[in-house]
Coordinates of C-alpha atoms in Angstrom, one line a residue:
X836 CA -163.3 -65.9 -166.0
X837 CA -163.5 -64.6 -162.4
X838 CA -166.7 -63.1 -161.1
X839 CA -166.7 -59.5 -162.4
X840 CA -168.8 -58.3 -159.5
X841 CA -166.2 -59.3 -156.9
X842 CA -166.2 -57.1 -153.9
X843 CA -163.7 -54.3 -154.6
X844 CA -164.2 -51.2 -152.7
X845 CA -162.8 -48.2 -154.6
X846 CA -160.1 -46.6 -152.4
X847 CA -158.7 -43.1 -152.7
X848 CA -155.2 -42.6 -154.0
X849 CA -153.8 -42.1 -150.5
X850 CA -154.8 -45.7 -149.8
X851 CA -154.0 -47.1 -153.2
X852 CA -150.3 -46.2 -153.2
X853 CA -149.3 -49.4 -151.3
X854 CA -151.5 -51.7 -153.3
X855 CA -149.9 -53.8 -156.1
X856 CA -151.1 -52.6 -159.4
X857 CA -149.5 -53.3 -162.7
X858 CA -151.1 -50.2 -164.0
X859 CA -149.5 -47.9 -161.4
X860 CA -147.3 -46.2 -164.0
X861 CA -150.4 -44.5 -165.5
X862 CA -150.2 -42.0 -162.7
X863 CA -146.5 -41.4 -163.0
X864 CA -143.8 -39.6 -164.9
X865 CA -145.0 -37.5 -167.9
X866 CA -148.6 -38.5 -167.5
X867 CA -149.0 -37.3 -163.9
X868 CA -148.6 -33.6 -164.8
X869 CA -151.2 -33.8 -167.6
X870 CA -153.6 -35.8 -165.4
X871 CA -153.5 -33.5 -162.4
X872 CA -154.1 -30.5 -164.6
X873 CA -157.0 -32.1 -166.3
X874 CA -159.0 -33.2 -163.2
X875 CA -160.7 -30.9 -160.7
X876 CA -158.7 -29.3 -158.0
X877 CA -159.3 -31.1 -154.7
X878 CA -160.5 -34.3 -156.4
X879 CA -157.2 -35.7 -157.5
X880 CA -157.5 -38.8 -155.3
X881 CA -161.0 -39.6 -156.5
X882 CA -160.0 -39.0 -160.1
X883 CA -157.1 -41.3 -159.9
X884 CA -159.1 -44.1 -158.3
X885 CA -161.8 -43.8 -161.1
X886 CA -159.3 -43.7 -163.9
X887 CA -157.4 -46.7 -162.6
X888 CA -160.6 -48.7 -162.3
X889 CA -161.7 -47.9 -165.8
X890 CA -158.3 -48.4 -167.4
X891 CA -158.0 -51.8 -165.8
X892 CA -161.6 -52.7 -166.8
X893 CA -161.0 -51.6 -170.5
X894 CA -157.7 -53.4 -170.9
X895 CA -158.8 -56.6 -169.1
X896 CA -162.3 -56.6 -170.6
X897 CA -163.9 -56.5 -167.2
X898 CA -167.5 -55.2 -166.7
X899 CA -169.4 -53.9 -163.7
X900 CA -170.8 -50.9 -162.0
X901 CA -169.2 -48.1 -159.9
X902 CA -171.5 -46.4 -157.5
X903 CA -170.4 -42.8 -156.9
X904 CA -172.2 -40.9 -154.0
X905 CA -171.8 -37.6 -152.2
X906 CA -173.6 -34.4 -151.3
X907 CA -174.7 -32.1 -154.1
X908 CA -172.0 -29.7 -155.2
X909 CA -169.1 -31.9 -154.1
X910 CA -167.7 -32.4 -157.6
X911 CA -169.0 -35.9 -158.5
X912 CA -170.3 -35.2 -162.0
X913 CA -167.4 -32.8 -162.9
X914 CA -164.8 -35.3 -161.7
X915 CA -166.4 -38.2 -163.6
X916 CA -166.7 -36.2 -166.8
X917 CA -163.1 -35.0 -166.5
X918 CA -161.9 -38.6 -166.1
X919 CA -164.0 -39.8 -169.0
X920 CA -162.5 -37.1 -171.2
X921 CA -159.0 -38.5 -170.5
X922 CA -160.3 -42.1 -171.1
X923 CA -161.7 -41.0 -174.4
X924 CA -158.4 -39.5 -175.5
X925 CA -156.4 -42.6 -174.5
X926 CA -159.0 -45.2 -175.7
X927 CA -160.7 -43.7 -178.8
X928 CA -162.5 -47.0 -179.5
X929 CA -164.4 -46.8 -176.2
X930 CA -167.9 -45.5 -176.5
X931 CA -168.9 -43.1 -173.8
X932 CA -172.6 -42.3 -173.2
X933 CA -173.6 -39.8 -170.5
X934 CA -177.1 -39.2 -169.4
X935 CA -178.7 -37.1 -166.7
X936 CA -181.6 -39.2 -165.4
X937 CA -183.0 -36.1 -163.7
X938 CA -183.8 -34.5 -167.1
X939 CA -185.8 -37.5 -168.3
X940 CA -189.6 -37.2 -168.5
X941 CA -190.0 -40.9 -167.6
X942 CA -187.5 -43.2 -166.0
X943 CA -187.9 -45.7 -168.9
X944 CA -186.6 -43.0 -171.2
X945 CA -183.1 -43.8 -170.0
X946 CA -182.7 -46.6 -172.5
X947 CA -183.6 -44.4 -175.4
X948 CA -181.4 -41.6 -174.2
X949 CA -178.4 -43.9 -174.1
X950 CA -179.3 -45.7 -177.3
X951 CA -179.5 -42.4 -179.3
X952 CA -175.9 -41.5 -178.2
X953 CA -174.7 -44.8 -179.7
X954 CA -177.2 -44.9 -182.7
X955 CA -178.7 -41.4 -183.2
X956 CA -181.3 -42.7 -185.7
X957 CA -183.2 -44.9 -183.3
X958 CA -186.6 -43.6 -182.1
X959 CA -187.5 -46.2 -179.6
X960 CA -185.6 -48.5 -177.2
X961 CA -185.8 -50.8 -174.2
X962 CA -183.4 -52.6 -172.0
X963 CA -183.3 -55.5 -174.4
X964 CA -182.9 -53.4 -177.5
X965 CA -180.1 -51.4 -176.0
X966 CA -178.4 -54.7 -174.9
X967 CA -178.4 -55.9 -178.5
X968 CA -176.7 -52.7 -179.6
X969 CA -174.2 -52.6 -176.8
X970 CA -173.0 -56.2 -177.5
X971 CA -171.6 -55.1 -180.9
X972 CA -169.6 -52.2 -179.4
X973 CA -165.9 -52.8 -178.6
X974 CA -166.4 -51.4 -175.1
X975 CA -168.8 -48.9 -173.6
X976 CA -168.9 -46.7 -170.5
X977 CA -172.2 -45.3 -169.4
X978 CA -172.3 -42.4 -167.0
X979 CA -175.8 -42.2 -165.3
X980 CA -176.0 -39.0 -163.3
X981 CA -178.8 -38.6 -160.7
X982 CA -179.5 -42.3 -160.9
X983 CA -181.9 -41.9 -158.0
X984 CA -184.5 -40.6 -160.5
X985 CA -184.8 -44.1 -162.0
X986 CA -186.2 -45.6 -158.8
X987 CA -189.8 -46.7 -159.4
X988 CA -192.2 -48.7 -157.3
X989 CA -191.0 -52.1 -158.6
X990 CA -187.5 -50.8 -159.5
X991 CA -187.4 -52.7 -162.7
X992 CA -186.1 -49.7 -164.7
X993 CA -183.0 -49.3 -162.5
X994 CA -182.5 -53.1 -162.4
X995 CA -182.7 -53.3 -166.2
X996 CA -180.0 -50.7 -166.5
X997 CA -177.7 -52.2 -163.9
X998 CA -178.1 -55.6 -165.4
X999 CA -176.7 -54.6 -168.7
X1000 CA -173.0 -55.0 -167.8
X1001 CA -173.4 -58.7 -166.8
X1002 CA -175.4 -59.3 -170.0
X1003 CA -173.2 -57.5 -172.5
X1004 CA -169.8 -58.2 -170.7
X1005 CA -168.2 -55.2 -172.5
X1006 CA -169.8 -52.4 -170.4
X1007 CA -169.0 -50.4 -167.3
X1008 CA -171.6 -48.1 -165.7
X1009 CA -170.8 -45.2 -163.4
X1010 CA -174.0 -44.5 -161.4
X1011 CA -173.9 -41.1 -159.6
X1012 CA -176.2 -40.4 -156.7
X1013 CA -176.6 -37.7 -154.1
X1014 CA -177.6 -40.3 -151.5
X1015 CA -174.8 -42.1 -149.7
X1016 CA -176.9 -45.0 -148.3
X1017 CA -179.2 -45.4 -151.4
X1018 CA -178.3 -49.1 -151.9
X1019 CA -179.0 -50.0 -148.3
X1020 CA -182.1 -47.9 -147.6
X1021 CA -184.0 -47.7 -150.9
X1022 CA -183.0 -50.6 -153.2
X1023 CA -184.3 -54.1 -153.2
X1024 CA -181.9 -57.0 -152.7
X1025 CA -182.3 -57.8 -156.4
X1026 CA -181.2 -54.4 -157.5
X1027 CA -178.3 -54.2 -154.9
X1028 CA -177.0 -57.5 -156.4
X1029 CA -176.6 -55.7 -159.7
X1030 CA -175.2 -52.6 -158.2
X1031 CA -172.2 -54.5 -156.8
X1032 CA -169.7 -53.4 -154.3
X1033 CA -167.6 -50.9 -156.2
X1034 CA -168.4 -47.7 -154.3
X1035 CA -166.7 -44.4 -154.0
X1036 CA -168.1 -41.6 -151.7
X1037 CA -167.1 -38.0 -152.2
X1038 CA -166.5 -36.3 -148.9
X1039 CA -167.3 -32.7 -148.5
X1040 CA -164.6 -30.2 -149.6
X1041 CA -162.2 -29.1 -146.9
X1042 CA -161.8 -25.4 -146.2
X1043 CA -158.4 -25.3 -147.7
X1044 CA -159.7 -26.9 -150.9
X1045 CA -162.5 -24.4 -151.2
X1046 CA -160.0 -21.6 -150.8
X1047 CA -157.7 -23.2 -153.4
X1048 CA -160.6 -23.5 -155.9
X1049 CA -161.6 -19.9 -155.4
X1050 CA -158.1 -18.7 -156.0
X1051 CA -157.6 -20.8 -159.1
X1052 CA -161.0 -19.9 -160.6
X1053 CA -160.4 -16.2 -160.9
X1054 CA -156.7 -15.3 -160.4
X1055 CA -157.3 -12.0 -162.2
X1056 CA -159.3 -10.7 -159.2
X1057 CA -157.5 -9.8 -156.0
X1058 CA -159.1 -11.2 -152.8
X1059 CA -157.8 -10.8 -149.3
X1060 CA -157.0 -14.1 -147.5
X1061 CA -159.6 -13.2 -144.9
X1062 CA -162.3 -12.9 -147.6
X1063 CA -161.6 -16.2 -149.1
X1064 CA -161.4 -18.0 -145.8
X1065 CA -164.6 -16.4 -144.7
X1066 CA -166.4 -17.7 -147.7
X1067 CA -164.9 -21.2 -147.3
X1068 CA -165.8 -21.3 -143.7
X1069 CA -169.4 -20.3 -144.5
X1070 CA -169.7 -23.0 -147.2
X1071 CA -168.1 -25.8 -145.2
X1072 CA -170.3 -25.0 -142.2
X1073 CA -173.5 -25.2 -144.2
X1074 CA -173.5 -27.9 -146.9
X1075 CA -170.1 -27.9 -148.6
X1076 CA -171.6 -27.1 -152.0
X1077 CA -168.7 -25.7 -154.1
X1078 CA -171.2 -24.4 -156.6
X1079 CA -172.5 -22.0 -153.9
X1080 CA -169.0 -20.8 -153.2
X1081 CA -168.5 -20.0 -156.9
X1082 CA -171.8 -18.2 -157.0
X1083 CA -170.8 -16.1 -154.0
X1084 CA -167.5 -15.3 -155.6
X1085 CA -169.2 -14.3 -158.8
X1086 CA -171.4 -11.8 -157.0
X1087 CA -168.5 -10.4 -155.0
X1088 CA -166.6 -9.8 -158.3
X1089 CA -169.7 -8.2 -159.9
X1090 CA -170.0 -5.9 -156.9
X1091 CA -166.3 -5.0 -157.1
X1092 CA -166.5 -4.3 -160.8
X1093 CA -169.5 -2.0 -160.4
X1094 CA -168.0 -0.1 -157.5
X1095 CA -164.4 0.0 -158.9
X1096 CA -163.1 -2.0 -155.9
X1097 CA -159.5 -3.1 -156.5
X1098 CA -159.3 -5.7 -153.7
X1099 CA -162.2 -7.8 -152.5
X1100 CA -162.3 -7.9 -148.7
X1101 CA -164.3 -9.7 -146.1
X1102 CA -167.1 -7.2 -146.0
X1103 CA -167.6 -7.5 -149.7
X1104 CA -167.7 -11.3 -149.4
X1105 CA -170.2 -11.0 -146.6
X1106 CA -172.5 -8.9 -148.7
X1107 CA -172.3 -11.5 -151.5
X1108 CA -173.0 -14.3 -149.1
X1109 CA -176.1 -12.6 -147.8
X1110 CA -177.3 -12.0 -151.4
X1111 CA -176.8 -15.6 -152.5
X1112 CA -178.4 -17.2 -149.5
X1113 CA -181.4 -14.8 -149.7
X1114 CA -181.9 -16.1 -153.2
X1115 CA -182.0 -19.8 -152.3
X1116 CA -185.5 -20.0 -153.8
X1117 CA -184.0 -18.8 -157.0
X1118 CA -181.4 -21.5 -156.9
X1119 CA -184.0 -24.2 -156.3
X1120 CA -186.1 -23.0 -159.3
X1121 CA -183.0 -22.9 -161.5
X1122 CA -182.2 -26.5 -160.7
X1123 CA -185.5 -27.7 -162.2
X1124 CA -185.6 -29.2 -165.7
X1125 CA -186.9 -27.1 -168.6
X1126 CA -190.1 -29.1 -168.6
X1127 CA -190.6 -28.6 -164.9
X1128 CA -190.0 -24.8 -165.2
X1129 CA -192.5 -24.5 -168.0
X1130 CA -195.1 -26.4 -166.1
X1131 CA -194.5 -24.5 -162.9
X1132 CA -195.0 -21.2 -164.8
X1133 CA -198.3 -22.4 -166.3
X1134 CA -199.6 -23.5 -162.9
X1135 CA -198.5 -20.3 -161.3
X1136 CA -200.5 -18.3 -163.8
X1137 CA -203.6 -20.5 -164.0
X1138 CA -203.9 -21.2 -160.3
X1139 CA -205.8 -24.2 -159.0
X1140 CA -205.8 -26.4 -162.2
X1141 CA -206.9 -29.9 -163.3
X1142 CA -204.5 -32.1 -165.2
X1143 CA -206.6 -32.2 -168.5
X1144 CA -206.6 -28.4 -168.9
X1145 CA -202.9 -28.2 -167.8
X1146 CA -201.9 -30.7 -170.3
X1147 CA -203.5 -28.7 -173.2
X1148 CA -201.6 -25.5 -172.1
X1149 CA -198.4 -27.5 -171.5
X1150 CA -198.4 -29.0 -175.0
X1151 CA -199.2 -25.6 -176.5
X1152 CA -196.2 -24.0 -174.8
X1153 CA -193.9 -26.8 -175.7
X1154 CA -195.0 -26.5 -179.3
X1155 CA -194.1 -22.8 -179.4
X1156 CA -190.7 -23.7 -178.0
X1157 CA -190.3 -26.6 -180.4
X1158 CA -189.8 -29.0 -177.6
X1159 CA -190.7 -32.7 -177.9
X1160 CA -194.3 -33.3 -176.8
X1161 CA -194.9 -35.8 -174.0
X1162 CA -197.8 -38.3 -173.8
X1163 CA -200.4 -37.7 -171.1
X1164 CA -198.9 -40.6 -169.1
X1165 CA -195.5 -38.9 -169.2
X1166 CA -197.2 -35.6 -168.2
X1167 CA -198.9 -37.3 -165.3
X1168 CA -195.5 -38.6 -164.1
X1169 CA -194.0 -35.2 -164.4
X1170 CA -196.7 -33.7 -162.2
X1171 CA -196.3 -36.4 -159.6
X1172 CA -192.6 -35.8 -159.4
X1173 CA -193.1 -32.0 -159.0
X1174 CA -195.7 -32.7 -156.2
X1175 CA -193.2 -35.1 -154.6
X1176 CA -190.4 -32.4 -154.4
X1177 CA -192.9 -29.7 -153.2
X1178 CA -192.9 -27.5 -156.3
X1179 CA -196.6 -28.2 -156.9
X1180 CA -199.2 -29.0 -154.3
X1181 CA -202.2 -31.4 -154.5
X1182 CA -205.4 -31.5 -152.5
X1183 CA -206.6 -34.6 -150.7
X1184 CA -209.9 -35.0 -152.5
X1185 CA -209.0 -33.6 -155.9
X1186 CA -206.7 -34.3 -158.8
X1187 CA -206.0 -30.6 -159.3
X1188 CA -202.7 -29.0 -158.4
X1189 CA -201.5 -25.5 -157.4
X1190 CA -198.4 -23.7 -156.4
X1191 CA -197.3 -21.0 -153.9
X1192 CA -194.9 -19.5 -156.4
X1193 CA -195.9 -16.0 -157.7
X1194 CA -195.8 -15.6 -161.5
X1195 CA -193.9 -12.3 -161.4
X1196 CA -191.2 -13.8 -159.1
X1197 CA -190.8 -16.7 -161.5
X1198 CA -190.4 -14.3 -164.5
X1199 CA -187.6 -12.5 -162.7
X1200 CA -185.8 -15.8 -161.9
X1201 CA -186.1 -17.0 -165.4
X1202 CA -184.9 -13.7 -166.8
X1203 CA -181.9 -13.7 -164.5
X1204 CA -181.1 -17.3 -165.6
X1205 CA -181.2 -16.3 -169.3
X1206 CA -178.8 -13.4 -168.6
X1207 CA -176.4 -15.7 -166.7
X1208 CA -176.0 -17.8 -169.8
X1209 CA -174.2 -14.8 -171.3
X1210 CA -171.3 -15.5 -168.9
X1211 CA -170.7 -19.2 -168.2
X1212 CA -168.5 -20.0 -165.2
X1213 CA -167.2 -23.6 -165.2
X1214 CA -167.6 -25.5 -162.0

């Protein structure tokens, strides 16, 4: 059998059309209409490329890794999940396991998280234990989002995950990262060899795509063309995060509803943009995991605190919420990560940590987040 890690850069559909592919009919005739409706607007090319790769891999029993990169909010996760929904419908025997590595307490938890999707009764796992389970599956696709979070000092966790396809030979991994040059800048040669050469980068959304997405998302509201273009220009000039555009649109609609505005114009959109970007701190806090939010709230109230006393309060709060309790080692890793991203601050000659966030402000942010759950806007 040919080397399954052969260099095969993933090309977008505009580049694929001229390539010989015996599976080309999958994006033709009656299937094309369904497929294009099922995948995110503006990401049809990327969706087609991913689906073709997975279809070929499933039918030819190939294995490997696809590295998907791009800026936050450019539709990587949504696109991959949409494609996997189509894969699951067309290949019901294929097991699909999705895990967000950013929500794990420890990087090593990735193996148990995946293992429990396949075998819910397991309570512990490792790379080798997961390998033994995967070998008995007809075919498995693992979606590992925020795979950057698995990088440790010796990188053995990430290596153990990426090594699984070559060991099981019935497995494909989609590894999603916000870092385009992660393989070249942060990974050892050993890990890069397991990552392979199948790579797909998501470019930032174009202005026309942002406008199209905003129009499609809420056709029941009337926006002037100038308002939509103004929002799209703002987003594309800054970071291209489509989630931010949808958040701006949401606030513009809420303002229109409160003030009985029939058509949302540029000045309404400008007001919404200013509100959203003034609440960047709120967005950052909301992006934290539930464990990180709980710990941040405790530190904000206690002030300058040492790990031992924090751990006691942390476990007590988790018990009240009926969350799984971490070990002290897992707790220490969580604290280190929060210091690393700047949520908590350490001092040079002490193990204690503190934060600049004010408890009352955090309470408002958490309350707003709970209220937002009442109205879920798909991204």
